[in-house]
Coordinates of C-alpha atoms in Angstrom, one line a residue:
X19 CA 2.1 215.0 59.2
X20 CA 1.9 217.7 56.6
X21 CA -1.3 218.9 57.5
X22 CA -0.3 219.0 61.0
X23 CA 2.4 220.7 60.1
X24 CA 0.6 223.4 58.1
X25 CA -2.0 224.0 60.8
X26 CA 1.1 224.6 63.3
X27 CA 2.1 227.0 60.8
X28 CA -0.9 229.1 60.2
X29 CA -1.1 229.1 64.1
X30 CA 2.4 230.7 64.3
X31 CA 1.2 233.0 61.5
X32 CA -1.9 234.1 63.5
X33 CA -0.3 234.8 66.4
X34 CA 1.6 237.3 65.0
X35 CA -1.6 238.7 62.9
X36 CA -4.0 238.6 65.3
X37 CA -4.7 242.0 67.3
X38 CA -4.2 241.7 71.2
X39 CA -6.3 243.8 73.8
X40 CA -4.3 243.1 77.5
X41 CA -7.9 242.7 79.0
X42 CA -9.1 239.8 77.7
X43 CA -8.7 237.4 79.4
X44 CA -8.1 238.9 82.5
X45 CA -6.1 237.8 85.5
X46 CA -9.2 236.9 87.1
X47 CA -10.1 234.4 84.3
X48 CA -7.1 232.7 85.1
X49 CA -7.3 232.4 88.5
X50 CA -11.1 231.5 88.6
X51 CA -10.3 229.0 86.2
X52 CA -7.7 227.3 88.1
X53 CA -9.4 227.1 90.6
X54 CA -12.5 225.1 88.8
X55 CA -9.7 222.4 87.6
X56 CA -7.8 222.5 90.6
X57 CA -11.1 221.5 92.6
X58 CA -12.5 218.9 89.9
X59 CA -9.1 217.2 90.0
X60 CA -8.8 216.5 93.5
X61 CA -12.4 214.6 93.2
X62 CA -11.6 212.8 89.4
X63 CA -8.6 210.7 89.7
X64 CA -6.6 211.1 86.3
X65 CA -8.8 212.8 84.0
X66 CA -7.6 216.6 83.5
X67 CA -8.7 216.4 79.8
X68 CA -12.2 215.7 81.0
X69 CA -12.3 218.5 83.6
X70 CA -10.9 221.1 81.2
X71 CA -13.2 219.9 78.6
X72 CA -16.2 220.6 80.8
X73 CA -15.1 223.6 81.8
X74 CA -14.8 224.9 78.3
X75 CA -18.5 224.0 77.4
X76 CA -19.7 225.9 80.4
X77 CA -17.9 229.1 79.6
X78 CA -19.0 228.3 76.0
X79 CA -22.5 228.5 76.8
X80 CA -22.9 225.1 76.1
X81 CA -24.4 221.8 77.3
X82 CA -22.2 218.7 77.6
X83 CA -22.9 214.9 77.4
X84 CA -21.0 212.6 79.1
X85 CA -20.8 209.2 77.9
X86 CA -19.1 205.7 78.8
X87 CA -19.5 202.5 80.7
X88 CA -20.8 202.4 83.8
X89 CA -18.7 202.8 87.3
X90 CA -16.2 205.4 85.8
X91 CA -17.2 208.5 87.3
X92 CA -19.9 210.3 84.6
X93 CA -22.0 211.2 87.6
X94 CA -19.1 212.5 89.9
X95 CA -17.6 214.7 87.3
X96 CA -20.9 216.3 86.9
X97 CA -21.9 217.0 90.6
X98 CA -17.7 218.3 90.9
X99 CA -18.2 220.6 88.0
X100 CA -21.4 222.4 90.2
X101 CA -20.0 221.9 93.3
X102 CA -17.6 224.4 92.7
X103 CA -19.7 227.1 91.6
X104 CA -22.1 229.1 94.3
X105 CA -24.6 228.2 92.0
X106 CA -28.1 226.8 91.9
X107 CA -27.9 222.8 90.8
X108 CA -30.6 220.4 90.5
X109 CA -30.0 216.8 90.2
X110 CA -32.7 214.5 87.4
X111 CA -32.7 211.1 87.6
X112 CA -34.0 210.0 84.1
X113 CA -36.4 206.7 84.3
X114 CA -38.9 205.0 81.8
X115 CA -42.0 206.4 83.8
X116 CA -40.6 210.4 84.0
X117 CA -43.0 212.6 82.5
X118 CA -42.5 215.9 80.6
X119 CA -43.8 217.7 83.3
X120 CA -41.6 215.8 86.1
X121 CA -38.9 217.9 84.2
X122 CA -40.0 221.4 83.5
X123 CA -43.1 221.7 85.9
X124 CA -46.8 221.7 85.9
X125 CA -49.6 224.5 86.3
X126 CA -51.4 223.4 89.3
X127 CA -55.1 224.8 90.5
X128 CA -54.7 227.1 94.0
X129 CA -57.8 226.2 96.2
X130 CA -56.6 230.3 97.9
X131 CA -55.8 232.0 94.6
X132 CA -58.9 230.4 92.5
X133 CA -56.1 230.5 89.8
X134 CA -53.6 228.0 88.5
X135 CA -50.0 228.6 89.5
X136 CA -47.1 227.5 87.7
X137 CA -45.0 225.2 89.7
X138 CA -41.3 225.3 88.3
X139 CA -39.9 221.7 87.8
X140 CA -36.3 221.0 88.3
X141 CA -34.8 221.9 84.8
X142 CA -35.3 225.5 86.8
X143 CA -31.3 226.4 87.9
X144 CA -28.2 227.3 86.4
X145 CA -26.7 223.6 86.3
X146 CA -29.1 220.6 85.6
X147 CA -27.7 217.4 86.2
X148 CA -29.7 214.5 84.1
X149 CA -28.8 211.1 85.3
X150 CA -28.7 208.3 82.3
X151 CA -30.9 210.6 80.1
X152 CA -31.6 207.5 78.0
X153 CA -33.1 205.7 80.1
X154 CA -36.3 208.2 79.7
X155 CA -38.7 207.7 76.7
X156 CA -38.4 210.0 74.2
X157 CA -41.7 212.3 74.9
X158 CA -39.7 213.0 78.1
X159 CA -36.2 213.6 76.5
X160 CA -37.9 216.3 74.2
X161 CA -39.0 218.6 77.2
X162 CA -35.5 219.5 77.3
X163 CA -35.2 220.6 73.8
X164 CA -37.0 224.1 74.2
X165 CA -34.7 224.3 77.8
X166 CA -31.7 223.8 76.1
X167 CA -32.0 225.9 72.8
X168 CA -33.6 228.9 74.2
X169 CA -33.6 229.2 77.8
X170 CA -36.9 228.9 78.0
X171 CA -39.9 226.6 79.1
X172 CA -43.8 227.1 77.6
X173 CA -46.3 225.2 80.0
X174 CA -50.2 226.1 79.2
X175 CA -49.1 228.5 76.4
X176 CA -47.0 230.8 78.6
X177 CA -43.1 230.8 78.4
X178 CA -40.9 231.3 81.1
X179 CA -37.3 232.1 81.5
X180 CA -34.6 230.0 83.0
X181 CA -31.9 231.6 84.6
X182 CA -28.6 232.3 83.3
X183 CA -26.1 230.6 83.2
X184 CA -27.8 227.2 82.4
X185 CA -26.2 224.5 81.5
X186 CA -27.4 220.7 81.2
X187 CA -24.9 218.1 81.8
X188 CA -26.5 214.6 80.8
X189 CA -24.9 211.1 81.5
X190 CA -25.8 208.0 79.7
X191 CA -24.1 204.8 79.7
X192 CA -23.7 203.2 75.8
X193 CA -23.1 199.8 77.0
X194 CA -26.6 198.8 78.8
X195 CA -29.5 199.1 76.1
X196 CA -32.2 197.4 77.7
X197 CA -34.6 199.7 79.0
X198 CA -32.9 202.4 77.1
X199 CA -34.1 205.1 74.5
X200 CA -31.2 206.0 72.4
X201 CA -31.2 210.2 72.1
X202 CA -32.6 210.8 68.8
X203 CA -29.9 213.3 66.3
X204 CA -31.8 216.4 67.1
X205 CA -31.4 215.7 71.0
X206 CA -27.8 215.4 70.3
X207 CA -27.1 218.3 68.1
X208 CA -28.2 220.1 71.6
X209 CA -25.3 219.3 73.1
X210 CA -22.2 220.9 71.9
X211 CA -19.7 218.4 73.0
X212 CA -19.7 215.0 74.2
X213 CA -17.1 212.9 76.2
X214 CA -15.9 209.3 76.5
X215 CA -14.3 209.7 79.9
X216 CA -12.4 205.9 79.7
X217 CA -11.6 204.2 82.5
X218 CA -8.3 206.1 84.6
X219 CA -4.6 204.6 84.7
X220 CA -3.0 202.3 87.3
X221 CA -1.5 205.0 89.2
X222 CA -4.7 206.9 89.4
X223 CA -6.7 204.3 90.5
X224 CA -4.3 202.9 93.2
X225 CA -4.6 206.6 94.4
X226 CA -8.5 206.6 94.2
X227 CA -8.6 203.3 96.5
X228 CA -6.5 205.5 98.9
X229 CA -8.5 208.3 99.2
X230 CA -11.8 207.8 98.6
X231 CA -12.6 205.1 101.1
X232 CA -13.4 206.5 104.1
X233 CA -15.6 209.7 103.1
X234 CA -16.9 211.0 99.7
X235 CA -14.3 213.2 97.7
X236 CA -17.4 215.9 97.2
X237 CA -17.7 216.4 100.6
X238 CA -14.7 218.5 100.6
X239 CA -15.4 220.5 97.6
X240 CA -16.5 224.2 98.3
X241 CA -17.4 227.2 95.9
X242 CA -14.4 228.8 94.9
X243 CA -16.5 230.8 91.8
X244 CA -19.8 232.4 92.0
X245 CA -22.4 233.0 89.1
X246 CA -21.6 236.8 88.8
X247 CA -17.6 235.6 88.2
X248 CA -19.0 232.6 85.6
X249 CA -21.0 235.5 84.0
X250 CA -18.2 237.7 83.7
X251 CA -15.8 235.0 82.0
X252 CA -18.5 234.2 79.9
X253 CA -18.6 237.7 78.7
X254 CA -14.5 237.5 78.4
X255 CA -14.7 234.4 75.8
X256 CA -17.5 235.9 73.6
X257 CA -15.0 238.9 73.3
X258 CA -11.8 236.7 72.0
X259 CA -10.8 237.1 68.2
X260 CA -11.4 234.9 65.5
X261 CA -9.8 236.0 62.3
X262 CA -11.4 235.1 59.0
X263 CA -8.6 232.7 58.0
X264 CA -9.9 230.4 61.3
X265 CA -13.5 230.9 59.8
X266 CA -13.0 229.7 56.9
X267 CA -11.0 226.7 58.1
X268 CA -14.5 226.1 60.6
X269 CA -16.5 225.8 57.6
X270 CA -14.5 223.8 55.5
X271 CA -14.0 221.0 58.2
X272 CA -17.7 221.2 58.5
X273 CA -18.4 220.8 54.6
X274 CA -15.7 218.2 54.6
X275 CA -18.3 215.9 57.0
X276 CA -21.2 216.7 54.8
X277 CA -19.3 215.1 51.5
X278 CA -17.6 212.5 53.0
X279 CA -18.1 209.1 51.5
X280 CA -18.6 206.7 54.7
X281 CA -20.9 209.3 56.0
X282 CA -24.7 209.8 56.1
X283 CA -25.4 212.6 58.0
X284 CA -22.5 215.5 58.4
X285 CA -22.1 218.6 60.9
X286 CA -24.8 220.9 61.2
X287 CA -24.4 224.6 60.6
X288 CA -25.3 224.6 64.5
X289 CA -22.7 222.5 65.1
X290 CA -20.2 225.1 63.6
X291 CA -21.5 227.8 66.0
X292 CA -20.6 225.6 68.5
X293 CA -17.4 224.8 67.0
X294 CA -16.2 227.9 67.2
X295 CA -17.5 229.0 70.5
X296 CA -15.7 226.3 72.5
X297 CA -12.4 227.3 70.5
X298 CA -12.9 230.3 71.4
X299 CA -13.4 229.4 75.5
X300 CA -10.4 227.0 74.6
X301 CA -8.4 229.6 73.5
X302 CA -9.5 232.0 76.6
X303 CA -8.8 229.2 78.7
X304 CA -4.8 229.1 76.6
X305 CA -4.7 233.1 78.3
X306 CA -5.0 234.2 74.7
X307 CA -7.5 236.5 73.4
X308 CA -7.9 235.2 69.9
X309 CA -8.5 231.3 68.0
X310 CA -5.9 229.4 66.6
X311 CA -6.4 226.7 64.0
X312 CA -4.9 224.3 66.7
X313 CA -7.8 224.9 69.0
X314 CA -10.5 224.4 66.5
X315 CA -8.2 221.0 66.2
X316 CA -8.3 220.0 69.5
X317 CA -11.9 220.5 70.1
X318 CA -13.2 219.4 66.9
X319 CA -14.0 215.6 67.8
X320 CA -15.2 216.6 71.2
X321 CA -17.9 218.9 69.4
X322 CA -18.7 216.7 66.1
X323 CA -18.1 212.9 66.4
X324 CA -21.6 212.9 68.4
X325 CA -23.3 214.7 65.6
X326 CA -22.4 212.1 62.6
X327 CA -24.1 209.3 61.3
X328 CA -21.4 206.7 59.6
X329 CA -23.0 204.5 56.6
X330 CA -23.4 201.1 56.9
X331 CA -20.0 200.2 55.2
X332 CA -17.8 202.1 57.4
X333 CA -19.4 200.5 60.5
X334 CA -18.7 197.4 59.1
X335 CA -15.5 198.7 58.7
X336 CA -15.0 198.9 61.8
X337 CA -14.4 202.5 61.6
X338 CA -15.8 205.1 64.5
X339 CA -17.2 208.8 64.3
X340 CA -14.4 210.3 65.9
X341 CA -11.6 208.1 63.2
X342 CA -13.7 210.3 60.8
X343 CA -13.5 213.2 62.3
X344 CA -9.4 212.9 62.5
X345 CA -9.5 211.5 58.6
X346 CA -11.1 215.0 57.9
X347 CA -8.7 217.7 60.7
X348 CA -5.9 215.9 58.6
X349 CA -7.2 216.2 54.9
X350 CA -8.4 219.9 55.7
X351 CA -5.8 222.4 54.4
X352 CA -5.3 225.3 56.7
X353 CA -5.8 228.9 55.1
X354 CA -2.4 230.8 55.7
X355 CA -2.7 233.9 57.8
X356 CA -0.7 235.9 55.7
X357 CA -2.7 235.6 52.6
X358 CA -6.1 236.4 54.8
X359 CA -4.3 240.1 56.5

């Protein structure tokens, strides 16, 4: 409670601290964004977390993993989240026989041309959707590693771009392991933040037998974004403030996993990057133009929990990734703002 208390403080400190420039974000952000939620809410019965969380990745440049049992609506969110951008999607479904090439394309001799002529697989659009990524070997899983890192596929020795924005949104179910190949940790550290959906309240579920009997919920979603106004709030979080005090904080929660005794592997310094760059959509998102301590907070399992390897003892334990992850936000001390002006 005392760390909680301190981060509220340093937050209240920083938002007197930090400087404030009335055009980040905009009104536009805020409307654009509502919209987005507004949309993926009306499909995705009683998970606003989830939908805000996705959001966030996407402004953040990111790539997001969704995972959880089967049935609860991995998929769903995924097609919601690309329906309601005026964007180019394509849809992967990830089996034991896919091939490399299945995902980022193959050079294929023209009989007219005498040449060979790339053919762009489907990893080619702003949103990629991979269905149960596990469930590919892991040859296949490592085409995407390139694709997600720098944009960028290199077939026969020549590279070529992918469009921007691109984002991957993978699904994978934890409970069914046969037939499965688990994502090894440098797949992972690709994404920047993974979800564990769980399965919606009563109330939302009673409302989900209502309404989604007699047609699919996605058939009424329509654009209400394109990719120029994604761009441009892109460009608006990149612009948001972090002071040094929030910095500092980033780094020491991220040493804190790399010393902690029931853990084998910590966060990466990519991981940090990443950290901070969905706190800083988080706080855009907020209609602030600067980082509080409270949003690297609230993010923090979201971005890490994926990205740590517990040791034997604390899995027999009983203890989870993401009870680590809070063990650390609430050990952590908070730099104060005013000692950092």
């Amino acid at each position: 409670m005392d760390v909680q208390h301190n981060i509220a403080e340093a937050s209240a400190e920083l938002r007197m601290a930090a400087p404030t420039d009335p055009d980040v974000p905009g009104v536009g952000f805020h409307d654009i964004s509502t919209r987005i939620l507004d949309s993926i809410n009306t499909v995705i019965d009683g998970k606003p977390e989830a939908a805000r969380l996705a959001l966030t990745v996407l402004l953040a440049q990111g790539h997001l993993l969704l995972e959880d049992v089967p049935g609860i609506g991995k998929t769903l969110l995924a097609k919601t989240l690309a329906r309601t951008i005026d964007c180019t999607v394509n849809r992967i479904q990830f089996t034991p026989d896919l091939l490399p090439s299945d995902v980022t394309g193959v050079s294929i001799f023209s009989q007219d041309t005498r040449r060979f002529e790339f053919r762009p697989g489907p990893v080619f659009a702003n949103i990629v959707i991979g269905d149960e990524i596990n469930r590919a070997s892991a040859k296949t899983q490592s085409s995407l590693l390139e694709c997600m890192e720098e944009h960028q596929v290199t077939v026969d020795g020549t590279t070529h771009m992918l469009g921007e924005p691109f984002m991957v949104v993978a699904t994978q179910n934890p409970i069914e392991m046969e037939g499965t190949y688990p994502l090894p940790e440098a797949q992972r550290d690709r994404f920047m933040a993974r979800i564990s959906m769980g399965y919606p309240d009563a109330r939302a579920e009673v409302d989900m037998l209502e309404t989604h009997q007699s047609v699919s919920p996605l058939e009424g979603i329509r654009p209400v974004a394109s990719v120029s106004d994604i761009a441009a709030m892109m460009r608006e979080v990149r612009g948001v403030y972090v002071s040094p005090a929030v910095k500092e904080y980033t780094v020491a929660v991220g040493h804190a996993t790399r010393q902690h005794p029931r853990l084998r592997l910590g966060a990466s310094p990519r991981s940090l990057l990443q950290l901070l760059r969905a706190a800083k959509a988080g706080a855009a998102l907020e209609g602030r133009d600067f980082v509080l301590p409270d949003d690297i907070a609230a993010i923090a399992d979201a971005v890490l929990a994926h990205r740590l390897l517990l040791d034997r003892k604390a899995t027999s334990a009983g203890e989870t990734a993401s009870s680590i992850v809070q063990d650390i936000l609430s050990r952590v001390p908070v730099a104060r703002a005013a000692q950092r002006r």
